[in-house]
Short mmCIF file of C-alpha atoms in Angstrom, two decimals:
data_model
loop_
_atom_site.label_atom_id
_atom_site.label_comp_id
_atom_site.label_asym_id
_atom_site.label_seq_id
_atom_site.Cartn_x
_atom_site.Cartn_y
_atom_site.Cartn_z
CA ALA I 243 27.46 9.83 -17.97
CA GLN I 244 25.52 10.29 -14.90
CA SER I 245 27.10 10.72 -11.42
CA VAL I 246 26.45 11.80 -7.91
CA THR I 247 28.93 13.81 -5.78
CA GLN I 248 28.10 14.05 -1.90
CA LEU I 249 29.78 16.50 -0.05
CA GLY I 250 31.04 14.84 3.44
CA SER I 251 32.20 11.83 4.11
CA HIS I 252 31.18 11.81 7.51
CA VAL I 253 28.64 14.29 8.92
CA SER I 254 28.02 14.48 13.03
CA VAL I 255 25.14 16.14 14.57
CA SER I 256 22.83 16.15 17.83
CA GLU I 257 20.46 13.67 18.73
CA GLY I 258 17.42 15.84 17.83
CA ALA I 259 18.88 18.50 15.63
CA LEU I 260 18.81 19.07 11.99
CA VAL I 261 20.23 16.68 9.18
CA LEU I 262 21.46 17.88 5.88
CA LEU I 263 23.46 15.52 3.93
CA ARG I 264 24.54 16.56 0.12
CA CYS I 265 24.55 15.67 -3.21
CA ASN I 266 25.33 16.83 -6.17
CA TYR I 267 24.11 15.31 -9.55
CA SER I 268 25.67 15.31 -12.92
CA SER I 269 23.73 14.71 -15.93
CA SER I 270 23.23 14.83 -19.12
CA VAL I 271 19.05 13.97 -19.33
CA PRO I 272 16.52 14.36 -16.52
CA PRO I 273 17.44 12.22 -13.25
CA TYR I 274 16.03 9.90 -11.06
CA LEU I 275 17.85 10.29 -7.73
CA PHE I 276 17.45 8.25 -4.95
CA TRP I 277 18.74 7.75 -1.40
CA TYR I 278 19.45 4.66 -0.06
CA VAL I 279 20.65 4.32 3.61
CA GLN I 280 22.78 0.31 5.04
CA TYR I 281 22.91 0.50 8.95
CA PRO I 282 26.26 -1.22 9.58
CA ASN I 283 26.19 -5.05 8.33
CA GLN I 284 23.55 -4.50 6.19
CA GLY I 285 22.36 -4.12 2.45
CA LEU I 286 20.73 -0.84 1.13
CA GLN I 287 17.92 0.77 2.25
CA LEU I 288 16.26 2.83 -0.06
CA LEU I 289 14.90 5.92 2.17
CA LEU I 290 13.14 7.62 -1.04
CA LYS I 291 13.02 8.89 -4.71
CA TYR I 292 13.16 11.99 -7.18
CA THR I 293 11.59 10.69 -10.59
CA SER I 294 10.67 14.20 -12.44
CA ALA I 295 7.29 14.15 -10.33
CA ALA I 296 7.44 17.26 -7.45
CA THR I 297 10.43 18.64 -7.07
CA LEU I 298 9.83 17.84 -2.57
CA VAL I 299 9.70 14.10 -2.36
CA LYS I 300 9.51 12.78 1.25
CA GLY I 301 11.13 9.22 2.31
CA ILE I 302 10.97 6.69 5.03
CA ASN I 303 11.70 7.80 8.73
CA GLY I 304 11.09 11.16 8.74
CA PHE I 305 13.86 11.79 5.54
CA GLU I 306 12.89 14.50 2.61
CA ALA I 307 14.77 15.13 -0.31
CA GLU I 308 14.51 18.17 -2.55
CA PHE I 309 15.06 18.35 -5.76
CA LYS I 310 16.57 22.25 -7.68
CA LYS I 311 17.39 21.51 -11.63
CA SER I 312 19.30 25.41 -11.25
CA GLU I 313 22.05 23.93 -7.92
CA THR I 314 22.19 20.39 -9.49
CA SER I 315 21.27 19.18 -5.93
CA PHE I 316 19.23 16.39 -4.41
CA HIS I 317 20.31 17.01 -0.08
CA LEU I 318 18.90 14.66 1.95
CA THR I 319 17.25 16.04 4.98
CA LYS I 320 15.44 16.05 8.45
CA PRO I 321 14.37 18.73 10.96
CA SER I 322 15.04 16.16 13.98
CA ALA I 323 18.09 13.53 14.14
CA HIS I 324 17.12 10.76 16.16
CA MET I 325 20.06 7.69 17.51
CA SER I 326 18.48 5.17 15.06
CA ASP I 327 19.60 7.69 12.09
CA ALA I 328 23.47 6.62 12.70
CA ALA I 329 23.83 5.20 9.43
CA GLU I 330 25.69 5.21 5.68
CA TYR I 331 23.73 7.40 3.46
CA PHE I 332 24.63 6.68 -0.69
CA CYS I 333 22.66 9.27 -3.41
CA ALA I 334 22.80 7.80 -6.06
CA VAL I 335 21.58 8.21 -9.93
CA SER I 336 19.82 6.20 -12.36
CA ASP I 337 21.59 5.62 -15.69
CA MET I 338 19.86 3.45 -18.15
CA ARG I 339 21.70 1.96 -20.88
CA ASP I 340 19.30 -0.73 -23.09
CA SER I 341 16.92 -1.83 -20.47
CA SER I 342 19.25 -1.65 -17.33
CA TYR I 343 18.97 0.67 -15.34
CA LYS I 344 21.66 0.49 -13.03
CA LEU I 345 22.60 3.13 -10.26
CA ILE I 346 25.18 4.88 -9.37
CA PHE I 347 26.64 5.66 -6.58
CA GLY I 348 28.22 8.39 -4.42
CA SER I 349 30.45 7.48 -2.44
CA GLY I 350 28.64 8.02 0.46
CA THR I 351 28.03 10.37 3.82
CA ARG I 352 27.96 8.58 7.71
CA LEU I 353 25.77 10.31 9.71
CA LEU I 354 26.75 10.01 13.67
CA VAL I 355 24.10 11.65 15.95
CA ARG I 356 25.28 12.61 19.88
CA PRO I 357 23.31 11.86 22.66
CA ALA L 128 7.19 -9.50 1.34
CA ALA L 129 9.46 -11.35 -0.22
CA GLY L 130 13.10 -9.90 -0.80
CA VAL L 131 15.93 -10.26 -2.73
CA ILE L 132 17.69 -13.34 -0.91
CA GLN L 133 21.75 -13.79 -1.16
CA SER L 134 23.04 -16.65 0.18
CA PRO L 135 25.52 -17.34 1.08
CA ARG L 136 26.03 -14.36 3.09
CA HIS L 137 30.40 -14.98 4.55
CA LEU L 138 32.36 -16.89 2.65
CA ILE L 139 35.47 -17.00 3.28
CA LYS L 140 38.25 -18.84 0.46
CA GLU L 141 41.72 -18.39 -0.07
CA LYS L 142 43.39 -16.82 -2.99
CA ARG L 143 43.99 -18.70 -6.27
CA GLU L 144 39.75 -20.32 -4.86
CA THR L 145 37.00 -20.23 -6.85
CA ALA L 146 34.09 -19.11 -5.11
CA THR L 147 30.30 -19.05 -6.66
CA LEU L 148 27.13 -16.43 -5.03
CA LYS L 149 23.51 -16.78 -5.09
CA CYS L 150 20.51 -14.09 -5.82
CA TYR L 151 16.93 -14.94 -4.83
CA PRO L 152 14.92 -12.38 -6.81
CA ILE L 153 11.86 -10.19 -5.20
CA PRO L 154 9.52 -12.79 -7.14
CA ARG L 155 8.27 -11.27 -10.29
CA HIS L 156 11.22 -9.50 -11.05
CA ASP L 157 13.42 -9.28 -14.20
CA THR L 158 15.79 -7.72 -13.99
CA VAL L 159 18.85 -8.41 -12.03
CA TYR L 160 22.36 -5.89 -10.78
CA TRP L 161 25.41 -7.49 -9.15
CA TYR L 162 27.38 -4.65 -7.17
CA GLN L 163 30.52 -4.74 -4.94
CA GLN L 164 31.11 -3.07 -2.24
CA GLY L 165 34.65 -3.17 -0.81
CA PRO L 166 35.91 -1.30 3.21
CA GLY L 167 34.74 1.40 3.35
CA GLN L 168 34.04 2.11 -0.48
CA ASP L 169 30.49 2.63 -2.51
CA PRO L 170 29.22 0.67 -4.35
CA GLN L 171 30.68 -0.34 -7.65
CA PHE L 172 28.24 -1.62 -10.14
CA LEU L 173 29.59 -4.80 -11.88
CA ILE L 174 26.77 -6.78 -14.30
CA SER L 175 22.97 -6.37 -14.81
CA PHE L 176 20.35 -8.95 -16.56
CA TYR L 177 16.96 -8.49 -18.00
CA GLU L 178 15.48 -11.51 -18.93
CA LYS L 179 17.61 -14.00 -18.94
CA MET L 180 19.94 -12.20 -20.77
CA GLN L 181 23.18 -9.59 -19.81
CA SER L 182 22.08 -6.42 -20.52
CA ASP L 183 24.63 -4.34 -19.07
CA LYS L 184 28.38 -4.73 -17.88
CA GLY L 185 30.68 -1.93 -15.22
CA SER L 186 33.75 -3.26 -13.70
CA ILE L 187 33.30 -6.63 -13.49
CA PRO L 188 36.80 -8.16 -14.01
CA ASP L 189 37.33 -11.12 -16.09
CA ARG L 190 38.13 -13.19 -13.39
CA PHE L 191 34.09 -13.44 -12.57
CA SER L 192 31.54 -14.31 -14.63
CA ALA L 193 27.60 -14.80 -13.99
CA GLN L 194 24.25 -15.64 -15.29
CA GLN L 195 20.58 -15.94 -14.55
CA PHE L 196 18.79 -18.74 -14.66
CA SER L 197 15.13 -19.32 -16.94
CA ASP L 198 13.71 -19.38 -12.49
CA TYR L 199 15.62 -15.48 -13.06
CA HIS L 200 17.98 -16.47 -10.34
CA SER L 201 21.48 -15.16 -10.69
CA GLU L 202 25.28 -16.44 -9.40
CA LEU L 203 28.01 -14.29 -9.09
CA ASN L 204 30.76 -17.01 -10.50
CA MET L 205 34.67 -15.23 -8.86
CA SER L 206 38.27 -17.30 -10.01
CA SER L 207 41.36 -17.28 -9.28
CA LEU L 208 40.57 -15.24 -6.18
CA GLU L 209 43.01 -12.31 -5.08
CA LEU L 210 43.18 -10.81 -1.80
CA GLY L 211 40.57 -7.79 -3.41
CA ASP L 212 38.02 -9.49 -3.93
CA SER L 213 37.26 -9.27 -0.57
CA ALA L 214 34.07 -7.35 -0.64
CA LEU L 215 30.53 -7.15 0.60
CA TYR L 216 28.59 -8.09 -2.77
CA PHE L 217 25.32 -7.55 -3.08
CA CYS L 218 22.35 -8.02 -5.45
CA ALA L 219 19.45 -6.08 -6.15
CA SER L 220 16.51 -6.95 -8.79
CA SER L 221 13.83 -4.87 -10.11
CA TRP L 222 11.01 -5.56 -12.27
CA GLY L 223 11.01 -4.19 -16.49
CA ALA L 224 12.66 -1.32 -17.98
CA ILE L 225 8.91 0.18 -19.12
CA THR L 226 8.82 3.20 -16.55
CA PRO L 227 12.52 4.46 -16.66
CA GLY L 228 13.08 5.46 -12.49
CA ALA L 229 10.29 3.38 -10.70
CA ASN L 230 12.26 0.99 -12.31
CA VAL L 231 13.71 0.44 -8.26
CA LEU L 232 16.68 -1.36 -6.63
CA THR L 233 15.40 -3.20 -4.42
CA PHE L 234 18.61 -4.78 -2.70
CA GLY L 235 19.73 -8.22 -1.46
CA ALA L 236 21.48 -7.65 2.95
CA GLY L 237 24.62 -8.35 0.77
CA SER L 238 27.26 -12.23 0.48
CA ARG L 239 30.98 -11.14 2.07
CA LEU L 240 33.50 -12.71 0.94
CA THR L 241 36.52 -12.59 2.55
CA VAL L 242 39.74 -13.58 0.70
CA LEU L 243 43.01 -14.85 2.76
#
């Protein structure tokens, strides 16, 4: 069964610093991986997705993630953090059964951005 | 662009009462997913429907039921509510299952259920 593990429930960075949120996956088949962001009291918004095309995926708001099969990782990065990036970030893997491609989420990482 | 619409946004119920949440998917989306997110937790998959038929089932309690109607909207019915049912309930929709990975889920803003 597919699963993802997010290392670090909280990550704190200074404004302007590099953001690195870690995600490792476990999958018996080539995975489809996603990063979602959740702002307080809001729904889940797709940041980016990996669907077996380019290994470096660029998303919205300056985020990108690199799929590394050898490391079973899909870490999310952003060169320079903004205050508005403070939110909860979820890594997810697509688990297919019949016609349902439900997502299995990691436990989430809360990003704190210090002024 | 139209998004996934969930109603109500907030709901307060007493223990042992019944609640119904509604989800209106993006037009032409034929698949609906329900997730439950407890306080400080990750979203947990409950159930999904494809073309009005249940397509997958997760950790949905027997007290809960759901269905997808002919207009593709879905309802999640929760009975004999317990304190532990207090959570944010998300609905997501997608189109078809033809191209794996391209089947991106779009989430609604969620319905927050509080059981007193």
